[in-house]
mmCIF file of C-alpha atoms in Angstrom:
data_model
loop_
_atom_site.group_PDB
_atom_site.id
_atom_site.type_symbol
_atom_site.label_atom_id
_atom_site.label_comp_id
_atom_site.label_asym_id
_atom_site.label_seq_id
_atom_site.Cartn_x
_atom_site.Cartn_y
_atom_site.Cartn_z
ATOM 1 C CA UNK U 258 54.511 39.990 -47.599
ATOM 2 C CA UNK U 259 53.018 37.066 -49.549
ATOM 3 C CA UNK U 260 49.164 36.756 -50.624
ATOM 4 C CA UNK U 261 48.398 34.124 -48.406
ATOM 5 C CA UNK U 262 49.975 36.295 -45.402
ATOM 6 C CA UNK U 263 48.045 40.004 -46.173
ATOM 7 C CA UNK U 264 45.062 37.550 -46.731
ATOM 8 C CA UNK U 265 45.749 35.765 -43.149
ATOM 9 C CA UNK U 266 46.882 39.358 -41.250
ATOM 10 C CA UNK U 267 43.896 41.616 -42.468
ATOM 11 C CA UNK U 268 41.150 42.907 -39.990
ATOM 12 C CA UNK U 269 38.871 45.603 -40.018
ATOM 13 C CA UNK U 270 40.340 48.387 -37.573
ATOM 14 C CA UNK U 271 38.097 51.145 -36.010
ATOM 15 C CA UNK U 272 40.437 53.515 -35.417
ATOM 16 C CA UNK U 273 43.596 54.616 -37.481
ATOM 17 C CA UNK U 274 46.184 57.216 -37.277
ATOM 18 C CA UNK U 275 48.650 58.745 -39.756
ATOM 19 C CA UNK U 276 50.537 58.046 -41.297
ATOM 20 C CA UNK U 277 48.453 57.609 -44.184
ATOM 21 C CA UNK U 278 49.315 55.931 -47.233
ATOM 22 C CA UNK U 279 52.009 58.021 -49.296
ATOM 23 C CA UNK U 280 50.939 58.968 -52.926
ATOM 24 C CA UNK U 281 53.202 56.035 -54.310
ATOM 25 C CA UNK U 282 51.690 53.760 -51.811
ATOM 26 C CA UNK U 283 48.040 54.893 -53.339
ATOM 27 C CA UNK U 284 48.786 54.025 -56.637
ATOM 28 C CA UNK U 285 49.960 50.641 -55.924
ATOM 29 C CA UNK U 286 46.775 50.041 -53.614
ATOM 30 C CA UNK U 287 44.921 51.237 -56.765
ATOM 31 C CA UNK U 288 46.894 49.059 -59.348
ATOM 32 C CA UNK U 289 45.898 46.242 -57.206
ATOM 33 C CA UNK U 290 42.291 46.747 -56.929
ATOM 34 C CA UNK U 291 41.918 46.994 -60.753
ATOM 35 C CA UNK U 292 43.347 43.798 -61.044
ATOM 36 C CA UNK U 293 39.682 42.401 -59.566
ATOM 37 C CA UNK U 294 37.915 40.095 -62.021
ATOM 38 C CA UNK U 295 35.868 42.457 -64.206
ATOM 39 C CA UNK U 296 32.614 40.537 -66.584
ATOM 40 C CA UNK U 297 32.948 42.090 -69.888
ATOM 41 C CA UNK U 298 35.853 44.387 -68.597
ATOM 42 C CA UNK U 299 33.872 47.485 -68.344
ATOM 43 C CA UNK U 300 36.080 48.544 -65.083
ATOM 44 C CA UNK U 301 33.229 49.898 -63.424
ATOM 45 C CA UNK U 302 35.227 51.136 -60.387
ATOM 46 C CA UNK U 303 35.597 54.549 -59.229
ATOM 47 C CA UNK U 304 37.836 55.550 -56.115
ATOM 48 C CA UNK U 305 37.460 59.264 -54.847
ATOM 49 C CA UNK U 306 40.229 60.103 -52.018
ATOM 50 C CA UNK U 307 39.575 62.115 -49.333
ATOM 51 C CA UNK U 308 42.380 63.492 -47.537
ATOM 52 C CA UNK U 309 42.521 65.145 -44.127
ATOM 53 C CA UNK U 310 42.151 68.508 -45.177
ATOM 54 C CA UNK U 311 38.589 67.882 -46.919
ATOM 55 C CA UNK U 312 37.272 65.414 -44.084
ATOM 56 C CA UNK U 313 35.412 68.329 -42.130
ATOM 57 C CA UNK U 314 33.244 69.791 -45.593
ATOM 58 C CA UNK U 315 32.783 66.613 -46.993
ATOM 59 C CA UNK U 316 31.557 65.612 -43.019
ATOM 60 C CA UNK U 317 28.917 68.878 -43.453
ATOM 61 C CA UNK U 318 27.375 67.058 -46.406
ATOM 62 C CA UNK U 319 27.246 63.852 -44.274
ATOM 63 C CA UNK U 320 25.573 65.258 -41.853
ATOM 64 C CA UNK U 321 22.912 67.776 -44.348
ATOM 65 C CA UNK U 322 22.092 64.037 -45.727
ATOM 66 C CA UNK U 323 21.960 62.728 -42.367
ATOM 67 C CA UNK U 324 19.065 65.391 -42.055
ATOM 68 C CA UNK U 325 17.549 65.151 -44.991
ATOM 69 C CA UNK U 326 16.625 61.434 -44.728
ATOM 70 C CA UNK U 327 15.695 62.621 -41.018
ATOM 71 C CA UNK U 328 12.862 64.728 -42.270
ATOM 72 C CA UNK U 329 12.481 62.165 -44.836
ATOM 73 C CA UNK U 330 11.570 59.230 -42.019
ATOM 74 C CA UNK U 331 9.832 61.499 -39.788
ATOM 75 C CA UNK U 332 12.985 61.122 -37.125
ATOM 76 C CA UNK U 333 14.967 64.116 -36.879
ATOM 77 C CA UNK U 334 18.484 63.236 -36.327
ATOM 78 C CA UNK U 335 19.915 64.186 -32.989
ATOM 79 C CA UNK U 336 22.762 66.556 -32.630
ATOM 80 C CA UNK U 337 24.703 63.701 -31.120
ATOM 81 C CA UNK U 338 24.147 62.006 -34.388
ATOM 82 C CA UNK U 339 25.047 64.823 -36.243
ATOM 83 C CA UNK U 340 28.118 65.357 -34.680
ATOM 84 C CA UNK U 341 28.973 61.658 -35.229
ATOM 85 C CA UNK U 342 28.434 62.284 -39.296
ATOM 86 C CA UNK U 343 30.472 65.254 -39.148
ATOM 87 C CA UNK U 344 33.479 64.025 -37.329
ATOM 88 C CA UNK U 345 33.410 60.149 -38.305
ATOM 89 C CA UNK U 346 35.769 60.586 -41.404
ATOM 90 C CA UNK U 347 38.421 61.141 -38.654
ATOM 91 C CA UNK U 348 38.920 57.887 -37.985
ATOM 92 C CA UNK U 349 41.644 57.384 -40.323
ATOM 93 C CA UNK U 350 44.158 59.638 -42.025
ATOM 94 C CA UNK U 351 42.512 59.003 -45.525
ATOM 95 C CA UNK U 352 39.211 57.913 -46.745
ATOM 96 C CA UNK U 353 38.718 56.500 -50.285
ATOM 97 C CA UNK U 354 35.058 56.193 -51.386
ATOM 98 C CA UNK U 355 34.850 53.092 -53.873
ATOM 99 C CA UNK U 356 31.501 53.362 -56.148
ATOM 100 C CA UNK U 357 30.579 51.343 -59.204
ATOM 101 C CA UNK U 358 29.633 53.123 -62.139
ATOM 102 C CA UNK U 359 26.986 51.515 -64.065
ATOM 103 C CA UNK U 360 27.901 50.634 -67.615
ATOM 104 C CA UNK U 361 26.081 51.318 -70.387
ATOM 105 C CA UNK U 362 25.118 47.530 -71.195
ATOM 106 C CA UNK U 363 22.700 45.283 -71.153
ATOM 107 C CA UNK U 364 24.839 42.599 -71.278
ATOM 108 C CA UNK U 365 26.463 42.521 -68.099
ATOM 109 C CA UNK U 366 24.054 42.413 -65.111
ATOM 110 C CA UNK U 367 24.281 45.684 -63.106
ATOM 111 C CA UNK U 368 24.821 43.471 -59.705
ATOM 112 C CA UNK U 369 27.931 41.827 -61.546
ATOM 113 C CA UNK U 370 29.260 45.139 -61.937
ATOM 114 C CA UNK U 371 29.059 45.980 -58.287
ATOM 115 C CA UNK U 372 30.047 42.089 -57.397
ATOM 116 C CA UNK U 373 33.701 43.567 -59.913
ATOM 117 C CA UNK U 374 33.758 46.595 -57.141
ATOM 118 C CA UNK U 375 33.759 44.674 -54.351
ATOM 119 C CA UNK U 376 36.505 42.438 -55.378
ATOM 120 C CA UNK U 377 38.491 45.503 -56.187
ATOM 121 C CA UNK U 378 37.659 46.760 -52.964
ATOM 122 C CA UNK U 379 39.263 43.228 -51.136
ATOM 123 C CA UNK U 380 41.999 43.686 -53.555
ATOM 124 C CA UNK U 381 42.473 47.167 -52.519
ATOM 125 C CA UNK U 382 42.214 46.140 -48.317
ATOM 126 C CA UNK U 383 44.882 43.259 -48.962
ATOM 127 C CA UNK U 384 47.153 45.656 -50.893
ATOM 128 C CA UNK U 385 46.983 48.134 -47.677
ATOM 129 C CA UNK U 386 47.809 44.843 -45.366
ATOM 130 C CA UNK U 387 50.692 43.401 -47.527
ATOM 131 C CA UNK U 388 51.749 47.938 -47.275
ATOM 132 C CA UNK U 389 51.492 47.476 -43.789
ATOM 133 C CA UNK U 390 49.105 49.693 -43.257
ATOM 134 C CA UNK U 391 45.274 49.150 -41.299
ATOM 135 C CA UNK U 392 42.553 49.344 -42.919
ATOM 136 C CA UNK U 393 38.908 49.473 -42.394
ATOM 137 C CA UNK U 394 35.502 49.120 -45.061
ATOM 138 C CA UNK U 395 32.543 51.203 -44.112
ATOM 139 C CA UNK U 396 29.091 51.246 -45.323
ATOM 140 C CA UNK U 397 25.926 52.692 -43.604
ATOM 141 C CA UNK U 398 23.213 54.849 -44.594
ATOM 142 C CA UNK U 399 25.375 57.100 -46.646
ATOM 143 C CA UNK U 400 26.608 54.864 -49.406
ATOM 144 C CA UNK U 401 22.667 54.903 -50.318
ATOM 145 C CA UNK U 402 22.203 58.485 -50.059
ATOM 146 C CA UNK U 403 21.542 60.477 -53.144
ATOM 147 C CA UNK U 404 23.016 63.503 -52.161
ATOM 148 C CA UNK U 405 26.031 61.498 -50.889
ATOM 149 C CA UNK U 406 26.467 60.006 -54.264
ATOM 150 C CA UNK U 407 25.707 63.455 -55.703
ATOM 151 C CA UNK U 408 27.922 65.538 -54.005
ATOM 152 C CA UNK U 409 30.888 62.292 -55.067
ATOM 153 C CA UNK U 410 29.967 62.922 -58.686
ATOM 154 C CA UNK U 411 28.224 59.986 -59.229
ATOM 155 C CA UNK U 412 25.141 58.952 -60.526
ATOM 156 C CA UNK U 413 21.661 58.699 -59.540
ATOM 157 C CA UNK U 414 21.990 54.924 -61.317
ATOM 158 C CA UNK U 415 25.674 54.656 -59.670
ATOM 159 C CA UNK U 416 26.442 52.889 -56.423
ATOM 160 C CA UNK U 417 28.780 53.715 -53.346
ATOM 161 C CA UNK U 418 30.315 50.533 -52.089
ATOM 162 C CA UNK U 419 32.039 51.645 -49.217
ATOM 163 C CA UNK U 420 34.045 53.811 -47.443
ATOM 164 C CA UNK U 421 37.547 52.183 -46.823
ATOM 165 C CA UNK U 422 39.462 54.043 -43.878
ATOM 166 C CA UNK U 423 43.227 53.903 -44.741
ATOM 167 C CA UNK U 424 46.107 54.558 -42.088
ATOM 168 C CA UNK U 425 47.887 53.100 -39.467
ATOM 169 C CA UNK U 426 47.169 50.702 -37.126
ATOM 170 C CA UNK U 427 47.592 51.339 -33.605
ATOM 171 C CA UNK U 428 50.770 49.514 -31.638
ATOM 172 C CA UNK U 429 51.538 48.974 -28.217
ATOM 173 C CA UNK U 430 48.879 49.323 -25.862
ATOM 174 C CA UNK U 431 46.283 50.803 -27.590
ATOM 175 C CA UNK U 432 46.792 48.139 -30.439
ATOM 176 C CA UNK U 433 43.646 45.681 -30.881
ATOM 177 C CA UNK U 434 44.036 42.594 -29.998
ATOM 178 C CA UNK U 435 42.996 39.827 -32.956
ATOM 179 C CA UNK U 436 42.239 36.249 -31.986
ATOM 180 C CA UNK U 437 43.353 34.094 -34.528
ATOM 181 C CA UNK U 438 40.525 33.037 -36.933
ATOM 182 C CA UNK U 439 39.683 29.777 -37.479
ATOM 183 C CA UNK U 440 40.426 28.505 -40.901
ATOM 184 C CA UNK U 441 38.003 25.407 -40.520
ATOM 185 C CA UNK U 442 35.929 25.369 -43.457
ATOM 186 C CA UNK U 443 34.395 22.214 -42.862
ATOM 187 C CA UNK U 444 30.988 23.831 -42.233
ATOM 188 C CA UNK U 445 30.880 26.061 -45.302
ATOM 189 C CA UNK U 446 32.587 24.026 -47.610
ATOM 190 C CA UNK U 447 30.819 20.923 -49.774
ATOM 191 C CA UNK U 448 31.641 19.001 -52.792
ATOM 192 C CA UNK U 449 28.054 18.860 -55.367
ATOM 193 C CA UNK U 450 27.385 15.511 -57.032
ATOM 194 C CA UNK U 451 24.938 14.015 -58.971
ATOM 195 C CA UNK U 452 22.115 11.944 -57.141
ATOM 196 C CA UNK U 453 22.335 8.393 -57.673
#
């Protein structure tokens, strides 16, 4: 599949199923994100996989955040909720947490290092599409939580920039259905020049 084509054919899907991508698959998604323009190429990316097997504990600290912040705000979580932190990493077959480790400059602004994240991340989501696999990129109250971030290995200073669900999409009748997108840009595009 061309660029043009995994950039045309990717959506955010809710719901994936194995399989997941293989290991070979992984590294290619990977080579691909690090590709992402990079100021001062301090490759500020970190991806952390989480396979199957690890969903549930990692879901348990989910969830011991989700109460934390809950005593935190004064509004208890409800076990509904809680159950939705600890089982919401099954939505796909793999999870990769993307976070931007900050750099030890000055130099390069801090939000320029996330920006280099993000586009890794897009990279990364494309790479999946042109795979063939669906994809989906997460955020929520967790990629702010500090003992999210701390029980990643990250930072205090660090930043989680999504979760992005990795699988495969469902087919037949259970497969979404995608309207075609408009690619009219005539309302967000404009050419800048000088006042006479």
């Amino acid at each position: 599949m061309n660029a043009l084509d995994a950039i045309r054919q990717r959506r955010s899907i809710g719901r994936l199923s194995a399989p997941a991508p293989t290991d070979e698959h992984l590294r290619e998604i990977f080579a691909a994100a690090v590709q992402a323009p990079d100021h001062g190429e301090l490759r500020p990316w970190r991806f952390i996989v989480i396979r199957t097997e690890h969903m549930a504990a990692f879901g348990e600290i989910l969830a011991t955040a989700a109460i934390a912040r809950g005593r935190a705000s004064g509004i208890p979580p409800t076990e509904g909720q809680l159950t939705k932190e600890r089982t919401k990493l099954g939505r796909a077959p793999l999870v990769v947490v993307a976070a931007a480790v900050k750099g030890p400059t000055d130099k390069i602004p801090w939000i320029e290092q996330q920006m280099a994240v993000a586009a890794a991340v897009e990279n990364a989501l494309l790479a999946a599409t042109a795979l063939g696999y669906g994809s989906m990129w997460r955020t929520g109250d967790p990629v702010y939580d500090p003992t999210v971030k701390a029980a990643l290995g990250l930072g205090a200073d660090d930043a989680v920039i999504g979760f992005l669900y990795l699988g495969t999409a469902p087919t037949g009748g259970s497969a979404p259905s995608f309207a075609t997108r408009s690619t009219d840009t005539g309302a967000v595009v404009s050419e800048w020049r000088p006042a006479p």
